[in-house]
């Protein structure tokens, strides 16, 4: 769907053609659902969050400004809906690494055995492992990484969406990504020799 | 390694396509000579690929979203459908607590009643009525235990059905067509003699004979007739073909089902809407539920 067409649809909806909104739902529900799925870790919750996202989007459509992509705007809503949901359920991740603006501590070790890393990831990146890894990131890191990886937002768009500096976006995504990789490697599905090397590295 | 931190952050940017050409070349040179960064880059790439694999949603949310934003009469199924999984839990409770003696198929653990209108009342109508009222629940401890076994149940659902979930069951009362087998509580799963059902009173609970229907079937039925659809509906003056009563914690949701041609219309008191299944599919399902 081109941006121009999207804007036409939005105008049509705002002019009273409610039915036109359905094409926007269908265009973005898959990515919104996957964002919600990765955020909540539950198919049922993800569906509920997807539904809520679009209902909220419709109700606040008049506030949408054409200077950003509709998708970016919707993903922001989805992201907030999921965060609100998680907070309401007090289901925070077990480990929340608070990432500051600059240079905070982040104890992560990566083994230098690229074959092992690749094999470990290939073998163990199951959905469940990924879910646990994402949970371990904490909300802030999970949110920013998913906006990039699932929704494909650029750093500029993420910065605008989350009201952060570009440098902060870059730093947070890097730390989230690195921590997720480390978590997945530590998750018990890696070869013994690699695990021992990893342990020796002080992880 | 601390020295490589800068390069590693650049690798993350590279994965995201956020490097310019000069940065890219410099990074590639570094990666070629640094095994640690090369390993991390592989890991970044693998994770990125994995995260980028999108799953198909189980079903589109578009119908539910559109129904909600149209601002028309609230479709109660929008509320009921997400609870389908929880109904299984609740149904298990209800039947186990209120009418354990009529359960023949305890293997599944989930059961509910499914009633058809007979020519005569079942011999144990009073007992069934008492069961429907949900006033008998001596086995609450068992019920709690069972609920805990369903750890995957959603919290909201649990709270929705947990407070005194005394009985949830589905009673479907067919009008003249189609002829359904009449069964009594005692032969629910074992025999299904044919009978010619005829219209009964408005009270589905009192008039119908009862067979057992497991929770999976209940959920399937809800999915069949529950899909919200805003297709135009006709004015229907006929008597409903089926009456369905969902009973939960003393609250009864009455559902009337009409069949016009091959189309199934459903009324939950909030207005008529078109079900997703065809008339034949519904009849086939109901017949199957008696077997």
XYZ file of N, CA and C in Angstrom, chain B residues 38-279:
726
model
N 33.699 -11.130 14.468
C 33.092 -11.945 13.401
C 32.036 -12.877 13.982
N 32.361 -13.460 15.152
C 31.400 -14.365 15.804
C 30.155 -13.601 16.235
N 30.385 -12.434 16.788
C 29.239 -11.648 17.227
C 28.383 -11.213 16.040
N 29.024 -10.890 14.966
C 28.268 -10.484 13.789
C 27.381 -11.624 13.286
N 27.919 -12.817 13.313
C 27.124 -13.987 12.933
C 25.919 -14.136 13.851
N 26.182 -13.941 15.115
C 25.093 -14.065 16.091
C 24.039 -12.990 15.859
N 24.483 -11.764 15.638
C 23.542 -10.677 15.353
C 22.686 -11.019 14.131
N 23.340 -11.532 13.126
C 22.619 -11.842 11.881
C 21.586 -12.932 12.103
N 21.989 -13.954 12.852
C 21.069 -15.071 13.097
C 19.846 -14.614 13.886
N 20.092 -13.832 14.906
C 18.978 -13.351 15.731
C 18.068 -12.447 14.914
N 18.684 -11.617 14.110
C 17.882 -10.707 13.292
C 17.008 -11.492 12.311
N 17.592 -12.508 11.735
C 16.816 -13.338 10.801
C 15.659 -14.021 11.518
N 15.952 -14.528 12.696
C 14.927 -15.242 13.458
C 13.793 -14.302 13.864
N 14.164 -13.143 14.336
C 13.135 -12.190 14.759
C 12.299 -11.699 13.579
N 12.922 -11.691 12.416
C 12.216 -11.194 11.243
C 11.207 -12.164 10.669
N 11.215 -13.393 11.188
C 10.233 -14.376 10.713
C 8.886 -14.092 11.362
N 7.976 -13.638 10.571
C 6.671 -13.272 11.129
C 5.706 -14.450 11.076
N 4.947 -14.572 12.127
C 3.927 -15.627 12.173
C 2.592 -15.082 11.689
N 1.826 -15.952 11.120
C 0.472 -15.562 10.725
C -0.415 -15.541 11.966
N -1.193 -14.500 12.146
C -2.144 -14.514 13.264
C -3.126 -15.669 13.084
N -3.593 -16.251 14.173
C -4.557 -17.359 14.062
C -5.793 -16.973 13.255
N -6.199 -15.741 13.419
C -7.344 -15.270 12.636
C -7.254 -13.754 12.562
N -7.901 -13.222 11.554
C -7.860 -11.775 11.402
C -8.652 -11.111 12.526
N -8.126 -9.994 13.016
C -8.880 -9.259 14.035
C -9.817 -8.256 13.364
N -9.708 -8.136 12.046
C -10.472 -7.108 11.343
C -11.982 -7.153 11.643
N -12.602 -8.335 11.604
C -14.054 -8.335 11.882
C -14.385 -7.788 13.260
N -13.599 -8.170 14.240
C -13.893 -7.697 15.602
C -13.617 -6.200 15.740
N -12.544 -5.761 15.124
C -12.226 -4.333 15.176
C -13.328 -3.533 14.499
N -13.722 -3.996 13.322
C -14.725 -3.251 12.583
C -16.058 -3.237 13.317
N -16.371 -4.340 13.937
C -17.623 -4.369 14.686
C -17.597 -3.359 15.832
N -16.462 -3.319 16.474
C -16.341 -2.409 17.622
C -16.418 -0.949 17.203
N -15.777 -0.633 16.082
C -15.729 0.793 15.734
C -16.972 1.277 15.001
N -17.756 0.338 14.523
C -18.983 0.782 13.863
C -19.950 1.395 14.856
N -19.751 1.047 16.101
C -20.575 1.657 17.133
C -22.007 1.216 17.109
N -22.230 0.086 16.450
C -23.590 -0.427 16.448
C -23.816 -1.219 17.719
N -24.910 -1.897 17.722
C -25.201 -2.729 18.873
C -24.010 -3.628 19.152
N -23.728 -3.759 20.370
C -22.568 -4.541 20.772
C -22.797 -6.015 20.455
N -21.892 -6.584 19.752
C -21.993 -8.015 19.473
C -21.434 -8.799 20.649
N -22.291 -9.494 21.369
C -21.828 -10.186 22.566
C -20.790 -11.240 22.263
N -20.759 -11.752 21.043
C -19.781 -12.789 20.730
C -18.368 -12.250 20.781
N -18.253 -10.955 20.531
C -16.924 -10.367 20.614
C -16.381 -10.606 22.021
N -17.275 -10.575 22.965
C -16.878 -10.790 24.349
C -16.727 -12.280 24.651
N -17.590 -13.063 24.051
C -17.608 -14.486 24.368
C -16.449 -15.236 23.728
N -16.150 -14.899 22.477
C -15.171 -15.690 21.732
C -13.832 -15.843 22.427
N -13.240 -14.767 22.947
C -11.948 -14.954 23.598
C -12.041 -15.854 24.821
N -13.246 -16.021 25.317
C -13.410 -16.839 26.516
C -13.576 -18.310 26.197
N -13.591 -18.624 24.919
C -13.886 -20.008 24.542
C -12.954 -20.989 25.236
N -11.692 -20.649 25.279
C -10.731 -21.547 25.918
C -11.028 -21.695 27.405
N -11.487 -20.594 27.993
C -11.774 -20.631 29.424
C -13.062 -21.384 29.711
N -13.954 -21.352 28.738
C -15.190 -22.087 28.938
C -14.890 -23.548 29.225
N -13.864 -24.031 28.572
C -13.503 -25.425 28.784
C -13.195 -25.674 30.249
N -12.482 -24.758 30.844
C -12.148 -24.883 32.256
C -13.413 -24.810 33.092
N -14.204 -23.826 32.769
C -15.399 -23.605 33.564
C -16.398 -24.745 33.413
N -16.488 -25.223 32.200
C -17.427 -26.311 31.955
C -17.026 -27.538 32.767
N -15.786 -27.763 32.789
C -15.267 -28.876 33.555
C -15.731 -28.791 35.004
N -15.600 -27.587 35.530
C -16.068 -27.361 36.883
C -17.527 -27.712 37.064
N -18.256 -27.008 36.199
C -19.698 -27.041 36.404
C -20.247 -28.445 36.444
N -19.861 -29.200 35.473
C -20.453 -30.520 35.387
C -19.935 -31.426 36.496
N -18.653 -31.313 36.741
C -18.110 -32.155 37.789
C -18.749 -31.872 39.137
N -19.044 -30.586 39.344
C -19.554 -30.231 40.658
C -21.039 -30.466 40.810
N -21.741 -30.256 39.714
C -23.178 -30.267 39.876
C -23.838 -31.562 39.428
N -23.256 -32.202 38.485
C -23.939 -33.395 38.008
C -22.956 -34.495 37.645
N -22.115 -34.848 38.565
C -21.111 -35.845 38.223
C -21.712 -37.179 37.824
N -22.911 -37.439 38.290
C -23.492 -38.737 38.017
C -24.002 -38.897 36.592
N -24.028 -37.831 35.864
C -24.493 -38.002 34.492
C -23.329 -37.950 33.507
N -22.155 -37.872 34.037
C -21.001 -37.879 33.141
C -20.630 -39.307 32.807
N -20.649 -39.631 31.565
C -20.262 -40.971 31.151
C -18.854 -41.000 30.614
N -18.460 -39.895 30.044
C -17.148 -39.864 29.422
C -16.239 -38.986 30.258
N -15.703 -39.556 31.286
C -14.876 -38.752 32.179
C -13.435 -38.682 31.716
N -13.118 -39.423 30.676
C -11.731 -39.415 30.211
C -11.283 -38.039 29.764
N -12.179 -37.379 29.073
C -11.795 -36.080 28.538
C -11.639 -35.052 29.638
N -12.352 -35.254 30.722
C -12.280 -34.284 31.805
C -13.200 -33.106 31.582
N -13.552 -32.855 30.364
C -14.402 -31.724 30.061
C -15.760 -32.236 29.624
N -16.770 -31.680 30.198
C -18.092 -32.117 29.775
C -19.090 -30.992 29.941
N -20.120 -31.112 29.215
C -21.210 -30.167 29.384
C -22.467 -30.828 28.875
N -23.552 -30.242 29.155
C -24.787 -30.840 28.667
C -25.253 -30.153 27.408
N -25.941 -30.880 26.654
C -26.418 -30.425 25.366
C -27.812 -30.997 25.250
N -28.788 -30.164 25.309
C -30.127 -30.723 25.401
C -30.922 -30.565 24.119
N -31.716 -31.541 23.889
C -32.586 -31.526 22.726
C -34.022 -31.644 23.202
N -34.925 -31.052 22.471
C -36.315 -31.087 22.896
C -36.941 -32.418 22.554
N -37.403 -33.138 23.534
C -38.051 -34.422 23.271
C -39.562 -34.242 23.275
N -40.231 -35.333 23.027
C -41.679 -35.257 23.097
C -42.149 -35.304 24.544
N -41.370 -35.948 25.336
C -41.683 -35.980 26.765
C -40.474 -35.530 27.550
N -40.741 -35.071 28.750
C -39.639 -34.606 29.565
C -38.773 -35.775 30.027
N -37.538 -35.532 30.220
C -36.671 -36.603 30.716
C -37.068 -36.958 32.128
N -36.753 -38.152 32.546
C -37.180 -38.610 33.850
C -36.558 -37.808 34.998
N -35.474 -37.198 34.746
C -34.770 -36.559 35.847
C -34.678 -35.056 35.650
N -35.768 -34.482 35.171
C -35.755 -33.064 34.844
C -35.426 -32.193 36.045
N -35.993 -32.580 37.180
C -35.773 -31.744 38.366
C -34.309 -31.712 38.768
N -33.697 -32.869 38.683
C -32.289 -32.907 39.053
C -31.470 -32.043 38.094
N -31.852 -32.145 36.819
C -31.103 -31.367 35.844
C -31.328 -29.878 36.060
N -32.572 -29.524 36.388
C -32.859 -28.120 36.637
C -32.045 -27.615 37.813
N -31.948 -28.454 38.825
C -31.137 -28.069 39.986
C -29.687 -27.894 39.578
N -29.256 -28.778 38.719
C -27.871 -28.668 38.256
C -27.681 -27.368 37.502
N -28.667 -27.043 36.684
C -28.570 -25.803 35.918
C -28.498 -24.584 36.817
N -29.209 -24.665 37.933
C -29.232 -23.490 38.802
C -27.900 -23.268 39.470
N -27.068 -24.255 39.481
C -25.733 -24.093 40.029
C -25.712 -23.969 41.523
N -26.689 -24.502 42.200
C -26.733 -24.342 43.642
C -26.047 -25.474 44.378
N -25.728 -26.515 43.664
C -25.083 -27.630 44.324
C -23.621 -27.680 43.932
N -22.762 -27.468 44.863
C -21.335 -27.469 44.517
C -20.511 -27.967 45.688
N -20.826 -29.153 46.098
C -20.098 -29.690 47.248
C -18.623 -29.901 46.942
N -18.336 -30.134 45.687
C -16.975 -30.539 45.342
C -16.119 -29.360 44.930
N -16.211 -28.273 45.671
C -15.486 -27.084 45.266
C -13.982 -27.269 45.348
N -13.542 -28.075 46.285
C -12.098 -28.288 46.400
C -11.558 -28.924 45.138
N -12.272 -29.901 44.664
C -11.863 -30.543 43.426
C -11.824 -29.535 42.297
N -12.841 -28.683 42.284
C -12.897 -27.677 41.233
C -11.697 -26.766 41.257
N -11.303 -26.295 42.424
C -10.168 -25.392 42.518
C -8.909 -26.072 42.032
N -8.801 -27.291 42.431
C -7.614 -28.032 42.033
C -7.535 -28.138 40.517
N -8.688 -28.383 39.946
C -8.699 -28.530 38.508
C -8.366 -27.240 37.802
N -8.831 -26.151 38.369
C -8.537 -24.881 37.738
C -7.036 -24.639 37.751
N -6.406 -24.992 38.844
C -4.976 -24.746 38.938
C -4.190 -25.559 37.926
N -4.771 -26.651 37.503
C -4.027 -27.443 36.528
C -3.974 -26.744 35.188
N -4.825 -25.817 34.963
C -4.797 -25.108 33.695
C -3.986 -23.832 33.852
N -2.690 -24.028 33.995
C -1.820 -22.880 34.249
C -1.791 -21.902 33.089
N -2.138 -22.420 31.909
C -2.033 -21.553 30.757
C -3.252 -20.669 30.569
N -4.253 -20.873 31.398
C -5.446 -20.074 31.260
C -5.134 -18.611 31.465
N -5.769 -17.766 30.724
C -5.484 -16.354 30.867
C -6.039 -15.853 32.189
N -5.335 -14.900 32.772
C -5.748 -14.436 34.084
C -7.116 -13.800 34.030
N -7.348 -13.020 32.986
C -8.649 -12.374 32.915
C -9.750 -13.397 32.809
N -9.453 -14.426 32.042
C -10.466 -15.453 31.863
C -10.746 -16.143 33.176
N -9.678 -16.415 33.872
C -9.864 -17.090 35.143
C -10.745 -16.242 36.044
N -10.441 -14.963 36.094
C -11.218 -14.139 36.995
C -12.659 -14.051 36.511
N -12.805 -14.148 35.203
C -14.166 -14.056 34.684
C -14.986 -15.288 35.048
N -14.344 -16.411 35.140
C -15.126 -17.615 35.381
C -14.949 -18.173 36.785
N -13.918 -17.760 37.459
C -13.644 -18.325 38.758
C -14.685 -17.985 39.811
N -15.058 -16.713 39.926
C -16.007 -16.411 40.979
C -17.274 -17.157 40.711
N -17.845 -17.554 41.753
C -18.496 -18.842 41.849
C -18.935 -19.436 40.529
N -18.018 -20.070 39.885
C -18.375 -20.778 38.667
C -19.034 -22.051 39.107
N -20.307 -21.984 39.196
C -21.011 -23.146 39.719
C -21.460 -24.066 38.603
N -21.719 -23.475 37.485
C -22.187 -24.333 36.404
C -22.106 -23.592 35.086
N -21.505 -24.238 34.158
C -21.578 -23.715 32.804
C -21.980 -24.861 31.933
N -23.010 -24.687 31.203
C -23.373 -25.741 30.297
C -24.103 -25.160 29.118
N -24.176 -25.937 28.144
C -24.829 -25.493 26.934
C -26.037 -26.367 26.698
N -27.148 -25.753 26.556
C -28.347 -26.527 26.261
C -28.927 -26.043 24.953
N -29.004 -26.893 24.021
C -29.544 -26.519 22.721
C -30.856 -27.242 22.501
N -31.822 -26.458 22.212
C -33.152 -27.047 22.033
C -33.596 -26.867 20.590
N -33.696 -27.921 19.866
C -34.083 -27.776 18.471
C -35.595 -27.691 18.313
N -36.010 -26.934 17.368
C -37.392 -26.908 16.952
C -37.578 -27.986 15.897
N -38.698 -28.007 15.207
C -39.050 -29.181 14.409
C -37.928 -29.730 13.538
N -37.212 -28.893 12.860
C -36.132 -29.403 12.015
C -34.818 -29.021 12.640
N -33.865 -29.807 12.618
C -33.897 -31.188 12.185
C -34.291 -32.094 13.333
N -34.691 -33.309 13.015
C -35.023 -34.259 14.066
C -33.756 -34.716 14.747
N -33.739 -34.560 16.015
C -32.540 -34.932 16.755
C -32.833 -36.123 17.643
N -31.839 -36.914 17.914
C -32.060 -38.051 18.796
C -32.364 -37.570 20.205
N -33.353 -38.179 20.791
C -33.673 -37.820 22.164
C -32.861 -38.705 23.089
N -32.238 -38.124 24.020
C -31.439 -38.900 24.944
C -31.686 -38.404 26.355
N -31.523 -39.256 27.255
C -31.699 -38.882 28.649
C -30.334 -38.782 29.301
N -30.264 -38.171 30.452
C -28.966 -38.048 31.102
C -28.268 -39.381 31.278
N -29.052 -40.417 31.419
C -28.422 -41.693 31.711
C -27.889 -42.427 30.489
N -28.327 -41.993 29.334
C -27.794 -42.686 28.163
C -27.107 -41.712 27.214
N -26.639 -40.658 27.822
C -26.121 -39.567 27.004
C -25.077 -39.993 25.997
N -24.153 -40.790 26.423
C -23.067 -41.155 25.530
C -23.230 -42.553 24.953
N -24.233 -43.212 25.408
C -24.289 -44.603 25.003
C -25.349 -44.887 23.958
N -26.451 -44.221 24.059
C -27.487 -44.469 23.060
C -28.016 -43.154 22.533
N -28.469 -43.195 21.353
C -29.031 -41.991 20.768
C -30.209 -42.356 19.902
N -31.280 -42.794 20.560
C -32.455 -43.203 19.787
C -33.050 -42.038 19.017
N -33.526 -42.348 17.885
C -34.114 -41.306 17.057
C -35.469 -40.886 17.635
N -35.768 -39.672 17.505
C -37.097 -39.198 17.871
C -37.423 -38.016 16.993
N -38.657 -37.715 16.926
C -39.054 -36.535 16.169
C -39.298 -35.417 17.168
N -38.385 -34.515 17.186
C -38.513 -33.425 18.129
C -39.559 -32.449 17.641
N -40.155 -31.770 18.524
C -41.131 -30.760 18.126
C -40.909 -29.521 18.987
N -41.494 -28.431 18.562
C -41.267 -27.201 19.309
C -41.676 -27.376 20.763
N -40.899 -26.827 21.609
C -41.180 -26.939 23.030
C -41.474 -25.556 23.589
N -41.517 -25.490 24.872
C -41.763 -24.212 25.506
C -40.556 -23.322 25.317
N -40.672 -22.085 25.806
C -39.552 -21.154 25.705
C -38.446 -21.506 26.663
N -38.753 -22.335 27.586
C -37.759 -22.629 28.604
C -36.890 -23.803 28.178
N -35.742 -23.479 27.659
C -34.865 -24.527 27.155
C -34.419 -25.463 28.259
N -34.234 -24.903 29.448
C -33.722 -25.713 30.539
C -34.712 -26.760 30.991
N -35.970 -26.402 30.972
C -36.968 -27.338 31.470
C -37.417 -28.332 30.411
N -37.444 -27.887 29.179
C -38.090 -28.702 28.173
C -37.210 -29.704 27.482
N -35.947 -29.521 27.505
C -35.092 -30.358 26.682
C -34.568 -31.569 27.402
N -34.436 -32.636 26.648
C -33.654 -33.732 27.181
C -32.190 -33.336 27.037
N -31.371 -34.068 27.736
C -30.003 -33.596 27.821
C -29.000 -34.662 27.412
N -28.084 -34.269 26.627
C -26.937 -35.126 26.332
C -25.690 -34.340 26.720
N -24.619 -35.061 26.774
C -23.382 -34.393 27.166
C -22.619 -33.909 25.941
N -22.079 -32.741 26.080
C -21.243 -32.213 25.005
C -19.959 -31.727 25.657
N -18.847 -32.134 25.116
C -17.616 -31.739 25.785
C -17.256 -30.293 25.454
N -16.292 -29.797 26.203
C -15.951 -28.381 26.101
C -15.408 -28.015 24.738
N -14.755 -28.979 24.149
C -14.208 -28.713 22.822
C -15.339 -28.442 21.833
N -16.399 -29.209 22.031
C -17.545 -29.014 21.149
C -18.212 -27.675 21.405
N -18.288 -27.333 22.688
C -18.875 -26.030 23.020
C -18.081 -24.918 22.346
N -16.782 -25.009 22.480
C -15.928 -23.974 21.893
C -16.097 -23.945 20.376
N -16.206 -25.147 19.805
C -16.369 -25.225 18.347
C -17.698 -24.603 17.926
N -18.713 -24.880 18.719
C -20.035 -24.326 18.411
C -20.001 -22.798 18.463
N -19.335 -22.310 19.487
C -19.248 -20.854 19.628
C -18.515 -20.246 18.438
N -17.484 -20.936 18.022
C -16.744 -20.418 16.870
C -17.612 -20.454 15.608
N -18.389 -21.510 15.500
C -19.212 -21.654 14.297
C -20.267 -20.575 14.197
N -20.938 -20.340 15.278
C -22.063 -19.405 15.201
C -21.675 -18.032 15.703
N -20.448 -17.917 16.155
C -20.113 -16.670 16.819
C -19.371 -15.661 15.996
N -18.921 -16.020 14.819
C -18.109 -15.067 14.075
C -18.899 -13.805 13.786
N -18.450 -12.688 14.281
C -19.183 -11.452 14.052
C -19.208 -11.115 12.566
N -20.343 -10.772 12.118
C -20.477 -10.463 10.708
C -21.567 -9.413 10.580
N -21.239 -8.362 9.938
C -22.233 -7.300 9.829
C -23.006 -7.333 8.522
N -23.062 -8.499 7.932
C -23.849 -8.611 6.712
C -25.302 -8.267 7.030
N -26.000 -7.735 6.055
C -27.402 -7.367 6.299
C -28.205 -8.588 6.732
N -29.093 -8.372 7.645
C -29.911 -9.496 8.116
C -31.386 -9.181 7.852
N -32.147 -10.204 7.567
C -33.567 -9.972 7.274
C -34.370 -9.820 8.565
N -35.599 -9.376 8.423
C -36.497 -9.407 9.569
C -37.028 -10.817 9.698
N -36.842 -11.392 10.834
C -37.270 -12.776 11.010
C -38.391 -12.825 12.034
N -39.502 -13.356 11.608
C -40.627 -13.448 12.531
C -40.866 -14.877 12.991
N -40.172 -15.798 12.360
C -40.381 -17.206 12.707
C -39.808 -17.512 14.084
N -40.207 -18.657 14.594
C -39.629 -19.139 15.843
C -38.193 -19.572 15.572
N -37.350 -19.435 16.562
C -35.968 -19.867 16.329
C -35.885 -21.372 16.092
N -34.917 -21.766 15.304
C -34.715 -23.190 15.051
C -34.031 -23.867 16.234
N -33.180 -23.126 16.891
C -32.510 -23.661 18.073
C -32.432 -22.580 19.140
N -32.478 -23.011 20.357
C -32.238 -22.095 21.466
C -31.063 -22.635 22.259
N -30.140 -21.787 22.475
C -28.934 -22.194 23.183
C -28.829 -21.381 24.461
N -28.580 -22.054 25.544
C -28.411 -21.341 26.817
C -27.013 -21.606 27.364
N -26.251 -20.570 27.459
C -24.935 -20.685 28.090
C -25.101 -20.230 29.526
N -24.813 -21.118 30.413
C -25.051 -20.824 31.822
C -23.718 -20.732 32.542
N -23.459 -19.614 33.122
C -22.169 -19.414 33.769
C -22.359 -18.687 35.092
N -22.019 -19.356 36.144
C -22.056 -18.731 37.458
C -23.395 -18.090 37.764
N -24.458 -18.737 37.365
C -25.783 -18.215 37.660
C -26.262 -17.222 36.611
N -25.391 -16.842 35.700
C -25.776 -15.902 34.656
C -26.079 -16.702 33.394
N -27.184 -16.397 32.798
C -27.577 -17.145 31.611
C -27.535 -16.249 30.381
N -26.867 -16.720 29.380
C -26.845 -16.013 28.111
C -27.704 -16.811 27.144
N -28.830 -16.215 26.787
C -29.730 -16.907 25.863
C -29.374 -16.562 24.433
N -29.325 -17.570 23.637
C -28.989 -17.389 22.227
C -30.054 -18.080 21.383
N -30.538 -17.354 20.420
C -31.510 -17.959 19.518
C -30.909 -18.058 18.132
N -31.110 -19.202 17.543
C -30.497 -19.471 16.249
C -31.594 -19.713 15.208
N -31.515 -18.962 14.136
C -32.500 -19.092 13.068
C -31.802 -19.590 11.812
N -32.497 -20.423 11.098
C -31.956 -20.887 9.819
C -32.898 -20.468 8.707
N -32.372 -19.649 7.824
C -33.144 -19.222 6.658
C -32.365 -19.675 5.440
N -32.938 -20.634 4.734
C -32.186 -21.192 3.613
C -30.945 -21.889 4.143
N -29.809 -21.460 3.650
C -28.571 -22.070 4.108
C -27.832 -21.136 5.069
N -28.480 -20.047 5.434
C -27.815 -19.060 6.286
C -28.271 -19.207 7.725
N -27.320 -19.046 8.616
C -27.621 -19.142 10.042
C -27.550 -17.744 10.645
N -28.611 -17.368 11.323
C -28.643 -16.077 11.999
C -28.699 -16.323 13.505
N -28.054 -15.444 14.216
C -27.942 -15.634 15.658
C -28.384 -14.366 16.375
N -29.113 -14.564 17.439
C -29.563 -13.424 18.252
C -29.230 -13.701 19.705
N -28.448 -12.815 20.277
C -28.120 -12.980 21.696
C -28.827 -11.930 22.533
N -29.855 -11.370 21.974
C -30.586 -10.350 22.710
C -30.156 -8.956 22.319
N -29.070 -8.849 21.622
C -28.568 -7.539 21.223
C -28.827 -7.259 19.759
N -29.509 -8.158 19.105
C -29.767 -7.972 17.688
C -29.263 -9.152 16.893
N -29.738 -9.208 15.687
C -29.442 -10.373 14.847
C -28.152 -10.164 14.078
N -27.370 -11.206 13.963
C -26.227 -11.140 13.057
C -26.053 -12.486 12.375
N -25.276 -12.448 11.324
C -25.088 -13.648 10.520
C -23.929 -14.469 11.061
N -24.160 -15.742 11.229
C -23.093 -16.619 11.702
C -22.193 -17.013 10.538
N -21.034 -17.504 10.882
C -20.077 -17.837 9.830
C -20.356 -19.197 9.201
N -21.063 -20.050 9.921
C -21.281 -21.393 9.389
C -22.551 -21.438 8.537
N -22.646 -22.473 7.752
C -23.863 -22.675 6.974
C -24.833 -23.511 7.799
N -26.071 -23.558 7.318
C -27.088 -24.333 8.027
C -26.692 -25.804 8.094
